[in-house]
Amino acid sequence: MTTEIAPAALTSRGRGPGDSRRRMRSLLRALPLLPSVLLLLAFLAGPVIWAFYGSLTNAALTGPGALSPDFVGLDNFVRLFTDPTFPKSLLLTVVFVVASAIVGQNVLGMWIAVLQLRANRVVSAITSTLVVAAWVLPEIVAGFICYAYFSKDGTLNQILAGLGLTGPNWLYSYPMLAIILANIWRGTAFSMMIYQAALNDVPPEITEAAMIDGASGSQRFFLVTLPMIRTSVSTNLMLITLQTLAAFTLIWVMTAGGPGDDSSTLPVLAYREAFQFGDIGYGTAIAAVMIVIGAVFSIFYVALLRERPTPKPAEGPRPRHPAPEREAAS
C-alpha cells in the first residue's frame, strides 16, 4: 500500500510559519555581528578600495593634483612596470621576506622552541626573556639599536677591532644583509612563542611510541611532530610573511633604502614616490601591488591550513561471536 503526497503539500514545504520563525531567529542571532562587519568595512575594506582608486588617479602631495586629481586609468601601473627600479625593489622585497621571515624567523623560532622543551626552567626563562625583549621593543627603537650595532663605528666593528679585525661599513657595503639580520633578531620571538604553544599540545605518548619503534630524533620531529603542528606552522608563516612584507620603519631607520636603492624594498619605494617626490597616485599604485602580493601569499597559506581528508578505515565483516569483554561482563 502506497501513500500519495499531494503536489500542493510539496510546494508548500519550507514556507510554513515554522520556517519564517527560524529565519527570523537566524537574523536576530546575526544582529550582534553587525557592528563588527561595519567596522571591518570602514577600516579595512574602505582603505583598500581607496588605495586601488587612488592608484588610478594623478593625485599629488602638492599642486593641482592635490586639489583636484584626475582619473588616469592604468597609466601609473604602465609607468610602474616599465620603471627599471621596480624589478629591483620587487626582488629585494622577495629576498627580504624569504631570508628574514620564512627562513630566518621561522627556522630559528622553531629551533629555540624545540631546545626549550629539553632545557631546565632557568635556562628556558633566560632565553625566553632575551628573545622576547627584542620583540617587545618599539620598531623605531629596534631600528636605532640595529643602526648603532651595524654602523661603521658601531658595536659590531668595535668587537671585531678587539679581535684584531677591521670590519666593513655594514650599512653601506652589505645593507640587505644588515636589515635581514636585524629583522630576524627582532621577529624570532613571535615564531618561538607560536611553536612553544604548538609543541606543548603534542601528546608525549605519540613521540614515546615512535621512540619505542626505533625512530631517531630527526625522524620523530619530521615524521611525527611536524605533521601534527602543521596548522601552527602555516599560521605562523602567514603572519610573519605579511608582517615582513609591510616592514618599513626598521629599514628606513637603518638605511633609508640606500645606498642608492640597494635596500629599497616596495614599502620604502612607495614612501619615496608618495611623500618625497609628492606623487601620491604613483606611490599608491606601488601599495596596490603590495596588496596583491600579500593576497597571493595569504591564499597560498590558507590553502595549506586546510586539513587533508583522512581516509576512513575499511569496514570488515562483523565478528560472529561476542567480544570477550561482553562475555566476561555477562
C-alpha atoms as one frame of an Amber mdcrd trajectory, in Angstrom:
protein
   0.000   0.000   0.000   1.488   3.336  -1.048   0.622   6.824   0.117   0.369
   9.605  -2.456   1.565  13.059  -1.486  -0.343  15.955  -2.877   1.697  18.383
  -5.080   0.385  21.306  -3.080   1.931  19.830   0.060   5.325  19.512  -1.672
   5.347  23.095  -2.936   4.320  24.498   0.413   7.106  22.640   2.250   9.609
  25.087   3.802   7.254  28.076   3.590   5.266  27.486   6.724   5.198  29.668
   9.828   7.883  27.481  11.430  10.323  28.281   8.634   9.655  32.007   8.976
  10.370  31.828  12.667  13.651  30.041  12.005  14.706  32.733   9.535  13.793
  35.486  11.965  15.716  33.703  14.725  18.803  33.421  12.482  18.627  37.138
  11.657  18.366  38.056  15.335  21.336  35.848  16.158  23.421  37.538  13.446
  22.438  41.040  14.582  25.275  41.369  17.197  27.784  40.820  14.364  26.591
  43.919  12.538  28.896  46.439  14.365  31.942  44.241  13.653  31.010  43.982
   9.978  30.562  47.753   9.741  33.931  48.367  11.432  35.666  45.951   9.050
  34.078  47.651   6.064  35.034  51.102   7.352  38.624  50.464   8.472  39.717
  47.512   6.306  37.773  47.356   3.070  37.483  51.146   2.826  41.241  51.922
   2.738  41.862  49.024   0.336  39.206  50.304  -2.061  40.557  53.853  -1.749
  44.099  52.621  -2.437  43.020  50.946  -5.669  41.057  54.043  -6.691  43.936
  56.372  -5.811  46.286  54.276  -7.958  44.124  55.170 -10.968  44.495  58.931
 -10.447  47.277  61.505 -10.703  46.874  62.590  -7.080  49.848  64.591  -5.801
  51.037  65.872  -2.460  51.018  69.484  -3.601  49.887  71.482  -6.649  46.876
  70.960  -8.926  46.992  67.188  -8.425  46.397  67.667  -4.703  43.422  69.990
  -5.272  41.585  68.030  -7.944  43.202  64.750  -9.038  42.177  63.396 -12.424
  41.386  59.812 -13.386  44.299  58.482 -15.484  43.326  54.815 -15.776  46.217
  52.350 -15.746  48.903  54.951 -16.521  50.508  54.594 -13.079  50.742  50.807
 -13.467  52.177  51.096 -17.002  54.772  53.536 -15.678  55.490  51.231 -12.718
  56.034  48.082 -14.788  58.343  49.951 -17.182  60.314  51.588 -14.378  63.759
  49.877 -14.040  63.640  50.494 -10.274  60.534  48.352  -9.763  62.018  44.895
 -10.653  64.967  45.557  -8.337  62.687  46.631  -5.477  60.446  43.620  -6.065
  63.460  41.282  -5.972  64.807  42.929  -2.806  61.364  42.562  -1.177  61.185
  38.852  -2.025  64.740  38.295  -0.754  63.957  40.217   2.437  60.748  38.252
   3.117  62.174  34.820   2.294  65.534  35.250   4.059  64.397  37.082   7.195
  60.880  35.704   7.761  60.298  32.362   6.040  63.812  31.050   6.679  65.280
  33.162   9.489  62.458  33.818  11.944  60.581  30.616  11.184  63.502  28.165
  11.414  65.229  29.929  14.308  61.961  30.221  16.244  61.268  26.506  15.778
  64.831  25.605  16.788  64.674  27.637  20.006  61.223  26.235  20.857  62.438
  22.645  20.422  65.548  23.283  22.524  63.478  24.824  25.303  61.485  21.614
  25.651  64.646  19.906  26.936  66.147  22.868  28.806  65.663  23.430  32.540
  63.445  26.210  33.796  66.239  28.705  34.479  67.781  28.405  31.018  64.336
  28.463  29.389  63.318  31.604  31.305  66.571  33.450  30.471  66.354  32.504
  26.789  62.703  33.496  26.510  63.386  36.846  28.174  66.296  37.672  25.879
  64.390  36.689  22.725  61.107  38.352  23.675  62.882  41.569  24.745  63.762
  42.288  21.123  60.161  41.714  20.056  58.502  43.999  22.606  60.702  46.958
  21.687  59.028  49.591  19.508  60.124  49.157  15.923  61.812  52.534  15.733
  63.816  51.788  18.899  64.853  48.421  17.461  65.899  50.241  14.286  68.134
  52.666  16.190  69.690  49.785  18.151  70.467  47.899  14.936  71.819  51.079
  13.329  74.162  51.565  16.286  75.237  47.921  16.036  75.929  47.756  12.273
  77.207  51.307  11.634  80.832  51.979  10.704  81.865  52.826  14.269  79.205
  50.622  15.815  79.263  47.780  18.304  79.971  45.026  15.788  83.063  46.727
  14.375  84.241  47.542  17.904  84.053  43.837  18.759  85.915  42.940  15.561
  88.554  45.593  16.357  89.057  43.971  19.769  89.821  40.730  17.921  92.309
  42.496  15.639  89.948  42.587  12.650  88.712  45.526  10.609  85.019  45.349
   9.857  83.398  46.985   6.838  80.696  49.627   6.875  77.907  47.083   7.017
  75.088  49.523   6.256  76.904  50.744   3.125  78.623  47.581   1.852  76.030
  44.963   2.886  72.757  46.840   3.558  70.414  43.932   2.801  72.406  41.561
   5.000  72.222  44.060   7.867  68.454  44.606   7.664  67.791  40.867   7.207
  69.774  40.049  10.374  68.034  42.903  12.209  64.580  41.631  11.225  65.491
  38.071  12.265  66.693  39.377  15.644  63.530  41.356  16.219  60.882  38.927
  14.927  62.086  35.476  16.043  60.268  35.763  19.381  56.853  35.630  17.704
  57.627  32.347  15.908  59.194  30.930  19.073  56.048  31.572  21.128  53.777
  30.133  18.437  55.841  26.934  18.236  56.188  26.644  22.018  52.403  26.564
  22.354  52.067  24.092  19.473  54.761  21.723  20.756  53.246  21.691  24.243
  49.999  20.387  22.728  51.664  17.358  21.129  50.811  14.292  23.269  54.065
  12.810  24.618  52.626   9.294  24.234  52.876   9.582  20.453  56.554  10.564
  20.386  57.293   7.945  23.040  55.619   5.298  20.890  57.728   6.391  17.921
  60.823   6.187  20.121  59.921   2.634  21.151  59.504   1.756  17.465  63.100
   2.827  16.916  62.589   6.252  15.284  65.533   8.612  15.604  65.228  12.177
  16.862  65.064  13.689  13.376  62.532  11.061  12.268  60.320  11.780  15.280
  60.460  15.505  14.547  59.910  15.446  10.766  57.544  12.430  10.564  55.570
  12.750  13.819  55.808  16.185  15.440  55.927  18.434  12.385  52.796  16.957
  10.705  50.891  17.339  13.982  51.690  21.076  14.236  51.254  21.743  10.512
  48.390  24.169  11.182  50.511  26.253  13.555  53.366  26.301  11.041  51.090
  27.588   8.273  49.545  30.219  10.558  52.936  31.432  11.713  54.270  31.586
   8.154  51.274  33.628   7.010  51.529  36.136   9.859  55.292  36.704   9.701
  55.236  36.909   5.893  52.580  39.631   5.870  54.294  41.483   8.722  57.691
  41.406   6.996  56.207  42.340   3.635  54.974  45.605   5.181  58.137  46.334
   7.213  59.164  49.949   6.743  60.383  51.640   9.917  63.249  49.213  10.573
  64.610  49.602   7.029  64.094  53.356   6.917  65.902  53.969  10.202  68.854
  51.726   9.295  69.489  52.545   5.625  66.625  54.732   4.314  66.600  52.397
   1.312  70.225  53.138   0.453  72.896  53.393  -0.527  71.161  54.458  -3.723
  68.301  51.949  -3.958  70.269  48.879  -2.806  67.885  48.254   0.122  64.793
  49.937  -1.263  62.015  47.398  -0.768  58.494  48.073  -2.045  57.284  49.897
   1.138  60.344  52.175   1.001  59.853  52.763  -2.730  56.189  53.628  -2.195
  57.068  56.077   0.592  59.740  57.761  -1.509  57.461  58.227  -4.515  54.462
  59.352  -2.473  55.987  61.614   0.178  59.479  62.583  -1.032  58.572  63.160
  -4.689  54.924  64.055  -3.942  53.441  61.581  -6.458  50.636  60.102  -4.369
  48.958  58.296  -7.272  52.169  56.517  -8.308  53.044  55.622  -4.715  49.524
  54.260  -4.221  49.964  52.083  -7.317  53.034  50.520  -5.649  50.960  49.961
  -2.494  48.240  48.298  -4.585  50.822  45.873  -5.983  51.887  45.085  -2.406
  48.265  44.326  -1.505  48.068  41.866  -4.399  51.349  40.192  -3.373  50.111
  39.885   0.220  46.822  38.403  -1.024  48.706  35.806  -3.071  50.762  34.772
  -0.030  47.586  34.648   2.104  45.729  32.433  -0.371  48.718  30.083  -0.521
  48.961  29.783   3.269  45.181  29.430   3.711  45.315  26.527   1.253  47.994
  24.953   3.443  45.787  25.429   6.515  43.072  23.213   5.114  43.055  19.809
   6.628  43.645  16.925   4.292  40.803  14.395   4.338  41.822  11.313   6.261
  40.819   8.062   4.610  38.218   6.145   6.530  39.207   2.625   7.573  37.570
  -0.103   5.565  34.727  -1.816   7.370  35.361  -5.509   7.752  32.896  -8.286
   8.442  31.301  -8.184  11.844  32.528 -10.832  14.302  30.167 -13.719  14.643
  30.953 -14.191  18.300  30.505 -11.552  21.030  33.524  -9.722  22.373  35.374
 -11.322  25.282  34.614  -8.293  27.478  30.897  -8.757  26.951  31.194 -12.416
  27.778  33.057 -11.584  30.951  30.508  -8.934  31.868  27.637 -11.333  31.299
